[in-house]
Coordinates of N, CA and C in Angstrom, one line a residue:
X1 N 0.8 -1.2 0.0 CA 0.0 0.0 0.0 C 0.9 1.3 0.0
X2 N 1.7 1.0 -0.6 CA 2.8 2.2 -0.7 C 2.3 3.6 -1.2
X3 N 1.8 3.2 -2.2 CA 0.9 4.6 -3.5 C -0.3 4.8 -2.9
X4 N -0.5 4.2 -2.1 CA -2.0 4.3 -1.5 C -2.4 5.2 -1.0
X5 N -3.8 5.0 0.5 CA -4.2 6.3 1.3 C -2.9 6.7 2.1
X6 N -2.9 7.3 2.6 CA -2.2 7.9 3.8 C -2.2 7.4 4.9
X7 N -1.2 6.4 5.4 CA -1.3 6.2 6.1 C -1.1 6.9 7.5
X8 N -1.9 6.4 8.6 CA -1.8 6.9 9.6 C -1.4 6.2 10.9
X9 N -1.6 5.1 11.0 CA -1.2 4.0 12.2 C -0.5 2.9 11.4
X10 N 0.9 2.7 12.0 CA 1.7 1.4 11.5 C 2.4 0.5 12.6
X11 N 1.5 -0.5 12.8 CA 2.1 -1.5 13.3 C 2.5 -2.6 13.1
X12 N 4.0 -3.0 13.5 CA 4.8 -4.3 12.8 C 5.5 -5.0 13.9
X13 N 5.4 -6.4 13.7 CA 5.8 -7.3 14.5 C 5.6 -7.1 16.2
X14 N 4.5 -6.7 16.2 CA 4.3 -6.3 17.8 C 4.2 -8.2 18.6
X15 N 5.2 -8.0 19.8 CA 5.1 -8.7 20.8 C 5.0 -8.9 22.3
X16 N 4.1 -9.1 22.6 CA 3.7 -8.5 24.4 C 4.0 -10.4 24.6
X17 N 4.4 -10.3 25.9 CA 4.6 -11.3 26.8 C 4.5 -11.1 28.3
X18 N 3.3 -12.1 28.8 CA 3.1 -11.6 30.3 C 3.8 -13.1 30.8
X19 N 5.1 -12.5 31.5 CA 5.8 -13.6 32.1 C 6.3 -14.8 30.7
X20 N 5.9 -16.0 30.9 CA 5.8 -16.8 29.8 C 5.0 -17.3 29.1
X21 N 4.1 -16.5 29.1 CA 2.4 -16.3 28.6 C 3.0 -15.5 27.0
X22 N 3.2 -16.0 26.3 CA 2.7 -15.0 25.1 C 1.7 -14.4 24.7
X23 N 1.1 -13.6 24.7 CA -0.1 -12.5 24.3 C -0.4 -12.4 22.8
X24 N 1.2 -11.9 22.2 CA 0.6 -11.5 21.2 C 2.0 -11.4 20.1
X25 N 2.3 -12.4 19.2 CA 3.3 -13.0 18.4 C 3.4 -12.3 17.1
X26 N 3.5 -11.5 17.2 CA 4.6 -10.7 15.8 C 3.7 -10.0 15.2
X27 N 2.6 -9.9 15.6 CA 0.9 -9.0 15.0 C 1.4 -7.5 14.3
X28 N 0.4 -7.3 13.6 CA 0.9 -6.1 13.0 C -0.4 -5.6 12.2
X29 N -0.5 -4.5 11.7 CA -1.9 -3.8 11.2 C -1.5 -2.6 10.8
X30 N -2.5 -2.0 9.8 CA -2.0 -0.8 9.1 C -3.5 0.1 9.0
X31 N -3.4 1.1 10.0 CA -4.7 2.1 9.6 C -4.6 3.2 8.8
X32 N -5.0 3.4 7.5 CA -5.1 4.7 6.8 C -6.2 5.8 7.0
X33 N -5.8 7.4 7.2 CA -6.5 8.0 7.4 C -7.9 8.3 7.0
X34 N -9.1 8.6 7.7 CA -10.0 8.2 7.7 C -10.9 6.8 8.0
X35 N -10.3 5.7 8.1 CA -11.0 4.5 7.7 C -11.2 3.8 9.2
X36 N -12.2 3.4 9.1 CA -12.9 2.5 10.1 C -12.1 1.1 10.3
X37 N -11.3 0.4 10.7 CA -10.7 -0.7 10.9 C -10.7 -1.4 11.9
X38 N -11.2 -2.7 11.6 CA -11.9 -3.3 12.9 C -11.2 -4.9 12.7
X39 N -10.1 -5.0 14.0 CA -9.7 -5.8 14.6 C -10.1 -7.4 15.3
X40 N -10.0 -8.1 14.6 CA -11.6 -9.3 15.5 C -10.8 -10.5 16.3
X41 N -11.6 -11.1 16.5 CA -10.6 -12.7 17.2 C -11.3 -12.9 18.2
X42 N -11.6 -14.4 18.5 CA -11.8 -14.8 19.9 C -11.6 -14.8 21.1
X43 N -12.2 -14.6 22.2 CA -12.1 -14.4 23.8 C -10.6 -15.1 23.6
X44 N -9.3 -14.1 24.4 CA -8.4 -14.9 24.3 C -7.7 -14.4 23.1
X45 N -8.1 -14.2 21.9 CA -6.9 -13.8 21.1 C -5.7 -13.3 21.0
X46 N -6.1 -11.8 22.0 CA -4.7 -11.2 22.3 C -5.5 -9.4 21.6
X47 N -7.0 -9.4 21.6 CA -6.9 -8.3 20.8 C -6.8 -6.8 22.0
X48 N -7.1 -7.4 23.0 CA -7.4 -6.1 24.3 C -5.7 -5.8 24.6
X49 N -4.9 -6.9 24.4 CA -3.7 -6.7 24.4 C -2.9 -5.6 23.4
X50 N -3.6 -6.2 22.5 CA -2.4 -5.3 21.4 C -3.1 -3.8 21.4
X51 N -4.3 -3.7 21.2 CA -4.0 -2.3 21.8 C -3.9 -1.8 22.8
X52 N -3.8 -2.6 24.4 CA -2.9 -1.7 25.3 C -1.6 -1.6 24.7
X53 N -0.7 -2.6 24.1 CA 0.6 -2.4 23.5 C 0.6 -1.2 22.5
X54 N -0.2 -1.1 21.9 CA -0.1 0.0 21.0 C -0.4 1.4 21.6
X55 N -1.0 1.8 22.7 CA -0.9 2.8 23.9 C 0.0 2.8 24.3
X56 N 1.0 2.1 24.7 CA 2.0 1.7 25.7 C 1.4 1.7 27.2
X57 N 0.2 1.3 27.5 CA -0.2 1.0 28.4 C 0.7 -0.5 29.2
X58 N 0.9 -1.4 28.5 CA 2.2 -3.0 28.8 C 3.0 -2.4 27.8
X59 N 4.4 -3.0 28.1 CA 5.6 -3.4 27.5 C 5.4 -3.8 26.1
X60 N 6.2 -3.9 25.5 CA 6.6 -4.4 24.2 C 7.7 -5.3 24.5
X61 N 7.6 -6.3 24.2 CA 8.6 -7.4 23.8 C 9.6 -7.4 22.1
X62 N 8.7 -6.9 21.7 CA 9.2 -6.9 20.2 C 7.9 -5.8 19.5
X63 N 8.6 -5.5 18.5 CA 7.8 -4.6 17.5 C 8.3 -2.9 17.2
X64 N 7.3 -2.3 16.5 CA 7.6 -0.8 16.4 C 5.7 -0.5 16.1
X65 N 5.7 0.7 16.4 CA 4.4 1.0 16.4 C 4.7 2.9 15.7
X66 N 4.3 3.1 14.8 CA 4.3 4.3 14.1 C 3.2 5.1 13.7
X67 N 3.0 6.3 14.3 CA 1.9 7.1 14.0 C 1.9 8.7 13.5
X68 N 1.4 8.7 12.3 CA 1.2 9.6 11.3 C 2.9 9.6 10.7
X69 N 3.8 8.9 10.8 CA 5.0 9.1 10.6 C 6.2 9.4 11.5
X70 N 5.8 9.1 12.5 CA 6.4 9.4 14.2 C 6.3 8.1 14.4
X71 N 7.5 7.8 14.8 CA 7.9 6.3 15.9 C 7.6 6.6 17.4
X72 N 6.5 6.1 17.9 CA 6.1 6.3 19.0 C 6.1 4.8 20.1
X73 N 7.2 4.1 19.5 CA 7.4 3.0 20.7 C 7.9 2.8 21.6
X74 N 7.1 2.6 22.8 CA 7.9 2.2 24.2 C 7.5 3.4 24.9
X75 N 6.8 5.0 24.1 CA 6.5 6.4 24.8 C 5.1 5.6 25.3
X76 N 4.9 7.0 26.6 CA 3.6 6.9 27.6 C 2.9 7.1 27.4
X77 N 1.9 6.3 28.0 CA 0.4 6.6 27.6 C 0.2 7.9 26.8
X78 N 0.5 8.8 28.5 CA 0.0 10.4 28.1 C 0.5 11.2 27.0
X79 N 1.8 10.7 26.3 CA 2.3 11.2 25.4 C 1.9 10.5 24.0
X80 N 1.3 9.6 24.1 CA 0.9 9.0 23.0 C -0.7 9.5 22.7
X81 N -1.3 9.9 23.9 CA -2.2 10.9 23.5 C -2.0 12.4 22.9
X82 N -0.6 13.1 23.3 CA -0.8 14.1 23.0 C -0.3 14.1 21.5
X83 N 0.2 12.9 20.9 CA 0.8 13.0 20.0 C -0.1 12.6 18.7
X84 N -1.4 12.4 20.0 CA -2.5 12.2 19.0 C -3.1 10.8 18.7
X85 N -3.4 10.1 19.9 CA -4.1 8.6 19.6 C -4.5 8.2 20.7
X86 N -5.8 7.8 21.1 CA -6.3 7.7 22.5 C -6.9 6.8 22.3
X87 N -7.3 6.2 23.6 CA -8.4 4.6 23.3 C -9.3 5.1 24.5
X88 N -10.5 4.2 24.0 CA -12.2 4.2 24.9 C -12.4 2.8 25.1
X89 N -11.9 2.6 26.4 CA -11.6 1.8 27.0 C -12.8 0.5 26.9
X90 N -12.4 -0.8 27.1 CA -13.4 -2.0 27.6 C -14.1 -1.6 28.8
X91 N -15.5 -1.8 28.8 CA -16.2 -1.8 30.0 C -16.4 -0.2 30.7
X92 N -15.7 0.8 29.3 CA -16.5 2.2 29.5 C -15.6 3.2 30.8
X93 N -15.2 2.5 31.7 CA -14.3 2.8 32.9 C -15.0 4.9 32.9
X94 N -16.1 5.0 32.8 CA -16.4 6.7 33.3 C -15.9 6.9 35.3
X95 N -15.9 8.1 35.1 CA -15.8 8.1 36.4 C -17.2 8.3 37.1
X96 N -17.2 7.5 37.8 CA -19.0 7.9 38.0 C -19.5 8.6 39.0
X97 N -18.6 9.3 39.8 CA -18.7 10.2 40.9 C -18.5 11.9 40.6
X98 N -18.2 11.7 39.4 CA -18.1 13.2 38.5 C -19.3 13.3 37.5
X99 N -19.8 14.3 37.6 CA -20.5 14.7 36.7 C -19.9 14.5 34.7
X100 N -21.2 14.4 34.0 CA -20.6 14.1 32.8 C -19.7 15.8 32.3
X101 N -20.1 16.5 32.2 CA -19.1 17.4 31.8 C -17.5 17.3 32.3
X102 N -17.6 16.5 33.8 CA -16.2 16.9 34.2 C -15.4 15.8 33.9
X103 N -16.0 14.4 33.4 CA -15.5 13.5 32.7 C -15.2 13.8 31.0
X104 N -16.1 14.9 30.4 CA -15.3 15.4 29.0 C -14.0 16.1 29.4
X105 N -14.1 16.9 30.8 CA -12.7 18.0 30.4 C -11.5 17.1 31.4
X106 N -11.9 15.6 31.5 CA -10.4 15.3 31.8 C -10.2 14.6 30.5
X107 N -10.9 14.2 29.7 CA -10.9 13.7 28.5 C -9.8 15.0 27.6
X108 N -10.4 16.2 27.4 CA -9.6 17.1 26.8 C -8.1 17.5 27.6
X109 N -8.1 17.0 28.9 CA -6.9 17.8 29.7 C -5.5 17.5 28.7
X110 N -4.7 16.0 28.0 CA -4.3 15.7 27.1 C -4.5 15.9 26.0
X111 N -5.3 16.7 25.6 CA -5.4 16.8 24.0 C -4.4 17.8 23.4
X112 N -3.9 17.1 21.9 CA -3.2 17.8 21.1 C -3.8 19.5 21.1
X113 N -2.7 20.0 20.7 CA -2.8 21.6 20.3 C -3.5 22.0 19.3
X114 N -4.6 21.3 18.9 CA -5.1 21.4 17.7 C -6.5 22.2 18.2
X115 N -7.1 23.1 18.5 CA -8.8 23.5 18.7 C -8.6 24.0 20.3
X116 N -9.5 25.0 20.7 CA -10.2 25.2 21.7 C -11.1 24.4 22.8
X117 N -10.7 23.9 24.1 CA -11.2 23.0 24.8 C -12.9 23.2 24.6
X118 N -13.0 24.8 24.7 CA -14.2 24.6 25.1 C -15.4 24.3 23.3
X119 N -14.7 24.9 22.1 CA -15.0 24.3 21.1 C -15.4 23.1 21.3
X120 N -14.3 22.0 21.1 CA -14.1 20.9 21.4 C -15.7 20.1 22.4
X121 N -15.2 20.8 23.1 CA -16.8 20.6 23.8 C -17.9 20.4 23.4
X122 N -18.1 21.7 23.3 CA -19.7 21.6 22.5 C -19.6 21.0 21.3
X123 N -18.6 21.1 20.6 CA -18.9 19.9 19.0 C -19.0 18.1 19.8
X124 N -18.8 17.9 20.8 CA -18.7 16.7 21.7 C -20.8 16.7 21.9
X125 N -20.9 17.8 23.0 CA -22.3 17.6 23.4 C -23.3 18.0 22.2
X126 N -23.0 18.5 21.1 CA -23.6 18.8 19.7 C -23.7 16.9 18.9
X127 N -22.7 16.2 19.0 CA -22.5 14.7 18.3 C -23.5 14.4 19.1
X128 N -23.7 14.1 20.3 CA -23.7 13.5 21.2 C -25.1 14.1 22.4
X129 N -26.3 14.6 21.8 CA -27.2 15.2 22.1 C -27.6 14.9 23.7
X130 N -27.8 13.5 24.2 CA -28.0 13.0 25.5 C -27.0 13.2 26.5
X131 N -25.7 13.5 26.1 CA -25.0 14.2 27.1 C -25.0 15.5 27.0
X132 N -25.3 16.1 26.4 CA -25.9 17.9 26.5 C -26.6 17.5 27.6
X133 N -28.3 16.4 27.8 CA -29.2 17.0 28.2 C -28.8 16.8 30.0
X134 N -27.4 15.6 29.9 CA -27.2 15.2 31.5 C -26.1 15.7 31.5
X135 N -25.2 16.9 30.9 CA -23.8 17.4 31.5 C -24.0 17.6 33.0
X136 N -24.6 17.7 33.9 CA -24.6 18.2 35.2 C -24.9 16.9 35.8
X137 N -25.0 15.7 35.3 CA -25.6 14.6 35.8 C -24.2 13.7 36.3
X138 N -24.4 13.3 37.6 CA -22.8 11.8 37.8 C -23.3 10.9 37.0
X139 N -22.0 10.5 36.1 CA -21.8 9.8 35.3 C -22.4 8.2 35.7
X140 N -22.2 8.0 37.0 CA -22.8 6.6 37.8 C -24.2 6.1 37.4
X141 N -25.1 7.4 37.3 CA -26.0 7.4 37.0 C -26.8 7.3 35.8
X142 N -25.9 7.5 35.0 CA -26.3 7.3 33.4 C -26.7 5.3 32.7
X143 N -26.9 5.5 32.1 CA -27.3 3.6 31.5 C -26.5 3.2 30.9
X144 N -26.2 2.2 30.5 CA -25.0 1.5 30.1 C -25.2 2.5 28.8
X145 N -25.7 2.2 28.2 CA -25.5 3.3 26.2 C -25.3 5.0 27.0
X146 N -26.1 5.3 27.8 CA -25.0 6.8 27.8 C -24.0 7.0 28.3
X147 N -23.2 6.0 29.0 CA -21.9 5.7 29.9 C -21.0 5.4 29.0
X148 N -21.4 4.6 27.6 CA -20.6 4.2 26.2 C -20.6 5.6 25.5
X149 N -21.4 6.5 25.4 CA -21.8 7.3 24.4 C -20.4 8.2 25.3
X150 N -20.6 8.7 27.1 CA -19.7 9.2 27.5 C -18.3 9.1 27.3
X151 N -17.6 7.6 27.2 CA -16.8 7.2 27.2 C -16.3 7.3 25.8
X152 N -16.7 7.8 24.2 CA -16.4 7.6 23.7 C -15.9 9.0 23.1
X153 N -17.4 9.8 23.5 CA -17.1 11.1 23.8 C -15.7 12.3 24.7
X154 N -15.6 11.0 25.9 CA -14.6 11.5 26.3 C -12.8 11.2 25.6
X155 N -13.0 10.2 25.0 CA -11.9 9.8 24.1 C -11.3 11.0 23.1
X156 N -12.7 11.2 22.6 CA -13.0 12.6 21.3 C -12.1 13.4 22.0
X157 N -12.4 14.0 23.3 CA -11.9 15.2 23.6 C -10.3 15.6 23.4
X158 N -9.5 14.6 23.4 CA -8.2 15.0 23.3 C -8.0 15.3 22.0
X159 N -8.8 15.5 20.7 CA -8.9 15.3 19.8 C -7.8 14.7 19.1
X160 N -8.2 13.5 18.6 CA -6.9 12.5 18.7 C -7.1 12.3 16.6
X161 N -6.3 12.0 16.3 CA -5.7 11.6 15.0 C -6.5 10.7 15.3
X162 N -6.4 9.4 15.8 CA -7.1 8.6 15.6 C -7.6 7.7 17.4
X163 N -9.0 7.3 17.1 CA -9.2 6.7 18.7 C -9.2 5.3 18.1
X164 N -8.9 4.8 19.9 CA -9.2 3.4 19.6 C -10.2 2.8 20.4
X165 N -11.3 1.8 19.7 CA -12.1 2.3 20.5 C -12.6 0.3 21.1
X166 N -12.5 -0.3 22.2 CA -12.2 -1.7 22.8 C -13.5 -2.3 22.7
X167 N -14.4 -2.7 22.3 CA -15.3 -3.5 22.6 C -16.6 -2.5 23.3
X168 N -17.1 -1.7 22.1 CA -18.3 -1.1 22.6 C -19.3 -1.4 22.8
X169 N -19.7 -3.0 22.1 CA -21.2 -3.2 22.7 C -21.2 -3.8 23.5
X170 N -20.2 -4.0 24.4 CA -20.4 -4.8 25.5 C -21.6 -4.3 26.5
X171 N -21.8 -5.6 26.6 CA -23.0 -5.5 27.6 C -24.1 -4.7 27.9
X172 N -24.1 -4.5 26.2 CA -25.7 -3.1 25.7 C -26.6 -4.0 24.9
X173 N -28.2 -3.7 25.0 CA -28.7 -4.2 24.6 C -28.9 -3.8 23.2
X174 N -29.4 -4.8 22.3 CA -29.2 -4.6 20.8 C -29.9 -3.5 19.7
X175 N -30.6 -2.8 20.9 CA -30.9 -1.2 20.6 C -30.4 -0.4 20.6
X176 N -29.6 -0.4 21.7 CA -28.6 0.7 22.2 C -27.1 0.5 21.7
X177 N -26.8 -1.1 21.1 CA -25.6 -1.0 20.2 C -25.9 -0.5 18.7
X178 N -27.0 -0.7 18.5 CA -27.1 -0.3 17.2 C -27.0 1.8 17.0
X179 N -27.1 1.8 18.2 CA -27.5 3.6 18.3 C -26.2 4.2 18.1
X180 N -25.0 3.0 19.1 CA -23.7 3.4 19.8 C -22.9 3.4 18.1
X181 N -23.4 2.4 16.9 CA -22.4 2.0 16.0 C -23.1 3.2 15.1
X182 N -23.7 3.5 15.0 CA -24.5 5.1 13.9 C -23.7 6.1 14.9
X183 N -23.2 5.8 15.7 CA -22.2 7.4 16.2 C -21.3 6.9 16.0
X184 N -20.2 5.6 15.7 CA -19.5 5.5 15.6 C -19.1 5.8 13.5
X185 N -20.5 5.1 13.0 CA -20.3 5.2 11.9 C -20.0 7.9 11.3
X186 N -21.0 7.9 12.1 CA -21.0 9.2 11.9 C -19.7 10.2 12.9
X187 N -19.1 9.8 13.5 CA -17.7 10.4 13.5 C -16.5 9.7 12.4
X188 N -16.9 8.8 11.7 CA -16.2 8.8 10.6 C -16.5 10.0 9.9
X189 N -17.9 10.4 9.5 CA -18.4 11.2 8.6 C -17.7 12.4 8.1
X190 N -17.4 12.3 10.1 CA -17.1 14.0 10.7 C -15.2 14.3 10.4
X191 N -15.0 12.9 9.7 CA -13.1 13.1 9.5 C -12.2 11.8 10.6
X192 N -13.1 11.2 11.2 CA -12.1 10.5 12.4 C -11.8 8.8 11.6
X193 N -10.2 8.8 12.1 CA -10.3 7.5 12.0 C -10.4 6.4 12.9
X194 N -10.4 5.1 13.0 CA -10.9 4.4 13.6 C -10.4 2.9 13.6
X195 N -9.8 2.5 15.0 CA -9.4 1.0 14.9 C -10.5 0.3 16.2
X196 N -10.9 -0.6 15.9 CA -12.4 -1.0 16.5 C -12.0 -2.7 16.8
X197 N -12.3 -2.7 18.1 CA -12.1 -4.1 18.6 C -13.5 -4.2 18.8
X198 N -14.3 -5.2 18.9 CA -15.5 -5.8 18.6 C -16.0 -7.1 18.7
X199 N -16.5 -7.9 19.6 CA -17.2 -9.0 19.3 C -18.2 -9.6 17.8
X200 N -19.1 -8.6 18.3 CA -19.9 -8.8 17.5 C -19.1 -8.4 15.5
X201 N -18.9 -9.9 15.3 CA -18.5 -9.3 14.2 C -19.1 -9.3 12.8
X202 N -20.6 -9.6 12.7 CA -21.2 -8.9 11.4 C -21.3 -7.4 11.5
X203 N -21.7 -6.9 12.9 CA -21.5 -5.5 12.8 C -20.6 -4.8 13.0
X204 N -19.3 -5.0 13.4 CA -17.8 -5.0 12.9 C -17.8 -4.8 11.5
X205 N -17.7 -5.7 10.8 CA -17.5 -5.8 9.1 C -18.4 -4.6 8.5
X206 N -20.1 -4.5 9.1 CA -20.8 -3.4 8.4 C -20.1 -2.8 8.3
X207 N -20.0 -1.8 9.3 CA -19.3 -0.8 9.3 C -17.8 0.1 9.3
X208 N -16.7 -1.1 9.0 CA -15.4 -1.2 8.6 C -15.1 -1.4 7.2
X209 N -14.3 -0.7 6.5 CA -13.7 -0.4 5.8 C -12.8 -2.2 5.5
X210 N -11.8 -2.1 6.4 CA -11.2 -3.2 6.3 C -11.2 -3.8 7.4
X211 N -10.5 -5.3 7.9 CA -10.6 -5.9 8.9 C -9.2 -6.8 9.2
X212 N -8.9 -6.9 10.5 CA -7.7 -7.9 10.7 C -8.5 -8.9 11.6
X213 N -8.0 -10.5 11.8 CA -8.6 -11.3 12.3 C -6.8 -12.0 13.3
X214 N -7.3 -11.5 14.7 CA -6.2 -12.6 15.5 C -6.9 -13.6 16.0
X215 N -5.6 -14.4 16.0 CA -5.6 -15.9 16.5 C -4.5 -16.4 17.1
X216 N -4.7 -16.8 18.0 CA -3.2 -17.2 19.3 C -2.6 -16.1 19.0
X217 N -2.6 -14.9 19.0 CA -1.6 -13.3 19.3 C -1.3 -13.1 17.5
X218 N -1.6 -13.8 16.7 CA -0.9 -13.6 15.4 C -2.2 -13.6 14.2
X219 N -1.6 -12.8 13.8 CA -3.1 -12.4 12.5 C -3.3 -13.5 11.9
X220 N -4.3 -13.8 11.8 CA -4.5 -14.9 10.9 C -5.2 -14.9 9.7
X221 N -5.7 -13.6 9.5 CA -6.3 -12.9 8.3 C -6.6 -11.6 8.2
X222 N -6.6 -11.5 6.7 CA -6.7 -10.0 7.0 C -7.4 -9.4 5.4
X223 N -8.0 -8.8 5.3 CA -8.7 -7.8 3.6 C -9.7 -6.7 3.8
X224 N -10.7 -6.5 2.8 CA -11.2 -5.6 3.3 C -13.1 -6.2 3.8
X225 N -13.2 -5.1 4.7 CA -14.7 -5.9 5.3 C -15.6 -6.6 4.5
X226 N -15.9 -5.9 3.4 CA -16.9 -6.9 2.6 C -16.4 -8.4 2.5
X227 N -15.1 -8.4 1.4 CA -14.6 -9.8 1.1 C -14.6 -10.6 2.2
X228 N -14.0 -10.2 3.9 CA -14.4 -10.7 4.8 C -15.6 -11.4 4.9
X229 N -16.2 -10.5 5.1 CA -18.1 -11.0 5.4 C -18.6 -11.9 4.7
X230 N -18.0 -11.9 3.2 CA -18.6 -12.7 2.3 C -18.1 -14.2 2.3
X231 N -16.9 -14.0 3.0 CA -16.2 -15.2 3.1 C -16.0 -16.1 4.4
X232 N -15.9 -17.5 3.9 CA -16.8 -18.0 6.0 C -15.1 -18.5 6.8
X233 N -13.8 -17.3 5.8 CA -12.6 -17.8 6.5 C -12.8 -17.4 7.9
X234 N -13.3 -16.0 8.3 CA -13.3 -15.7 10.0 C -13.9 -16.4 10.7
X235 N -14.6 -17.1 10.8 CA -15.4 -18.2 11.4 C -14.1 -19.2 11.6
X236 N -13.4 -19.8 10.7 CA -12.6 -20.6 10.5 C -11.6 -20.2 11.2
X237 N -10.9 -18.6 11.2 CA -9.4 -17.9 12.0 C -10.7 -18.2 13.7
X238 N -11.5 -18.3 14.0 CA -11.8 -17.8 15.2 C -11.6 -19.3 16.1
X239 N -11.9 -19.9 15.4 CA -11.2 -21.5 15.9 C -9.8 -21.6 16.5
X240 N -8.9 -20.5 15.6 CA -7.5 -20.4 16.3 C -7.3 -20.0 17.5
X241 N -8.1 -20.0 18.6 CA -8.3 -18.9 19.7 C -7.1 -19.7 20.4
X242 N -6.6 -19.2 21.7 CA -5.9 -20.1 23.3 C -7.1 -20.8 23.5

């Protein structure tokens, strides 16, 4: 993909090892700007791993990880946000003892140099209508889909080159994931790119561009979402699990 889009996330030979547990064996992926890219694999694969690796949330054992053209391997978290790449975490982690506004402005406290906090904001509570109407509201108290909507919104805030975003429909009912993936589909709209860990993977594929498939820590496939979908190899890479 040399001539190609632009890339913007490059990762090669990434290796995490917890103790003598291998995680995740030589994995690698490539996100071009703009595009929705959705990461799949079985409980166990290694996918929650590789993007803490790709945060530098864990160690690296092996690999390089490069974003927008910047080698950003082995830097911290916080600097890997300001350099423009943030994740929305598994299981939503809001703070629930803060009101939702004060969960967007720790969201923005790391954001790149790019825009006006309080901009930033309101284009947040403008996407995202239901946290306008509860900014004054603790986060605790919101429902699983406005706690995902918050958490994803709070990702937005550092306005990142690209988010990453872990397993959003967890544990939402299949109304409220369908609401969560039309906001995810429409901050593409809005310019954002996108690497998407996901269970559910027909609605993975809808809405991705392209897709990588792990299995025991190592890709085991990889094209673009449709050819996926239409083909019953993922089914088949998901057998590879630990």
């Amino acid at each position: 993909m040399s001539s190609g889009p632009e890339h913007l996330l490059d990762v090669a030979g990434l290796e995490v090892r917890y103790g003598a547990i291998e995680a995740i064996r030589g994995a690698g992926l490539e996100v071009c700007k703009g595009e929705i890219v959705t990461l799949l694999g079985a409980n166990g694969a290694g996918k929650s791993s590789f993007l803490n690796a790709v945060m530098g949330l864990v160690p690296l054992a092996a690999g390089r990880v490069v974003l927008d053209g910047e080698d950003i391997t082995g830097e911290a978290p916080e600097t890997v946000v300001r350099r423009g790449m943030t994740l929305c975490p598994e299981g939503r982690r809001v703070f629930a003892n803060l009101t939702v506004r004060e969960n967007l402005a720790i969201g923005g406290a790391t954001r790149r140099r790019t825009g006006d906090a309080a901009t930033i904001l309101a284009d947040m509570l403008d996407r995202f209508p239901v946290l306008a109407e509860r900014h004054d509201q603790m986060a605790g108290t919101l429902s699983g889909g406005e706690q995902q909507m918050l958490a994803i919104a709070r990702a937005m805030m550092s306005a990142p080159r690209i988010v990453l975003l872990d397993e959003p429909s967890l544990g939402l009912a299949p109304q409220v994931v369908d609401t969560i993936f039309e906001m995810i589909v429409a901050l593409q709209h809005h310019g954002a790119t996108i690497l998407l860990v996901e269970q559910n993977v027909d609605l993975a594929l809808d809405v991705a561009d392209r897709g990588y498939v792990l299995a025991s820590g190592r890709v085991a496939l990889s094209g673009p979402a449709s050819e996926l979908q239409a083909s019953g190899e993922v089914e088949r890479a998901y057998m590879g699990r630990d």
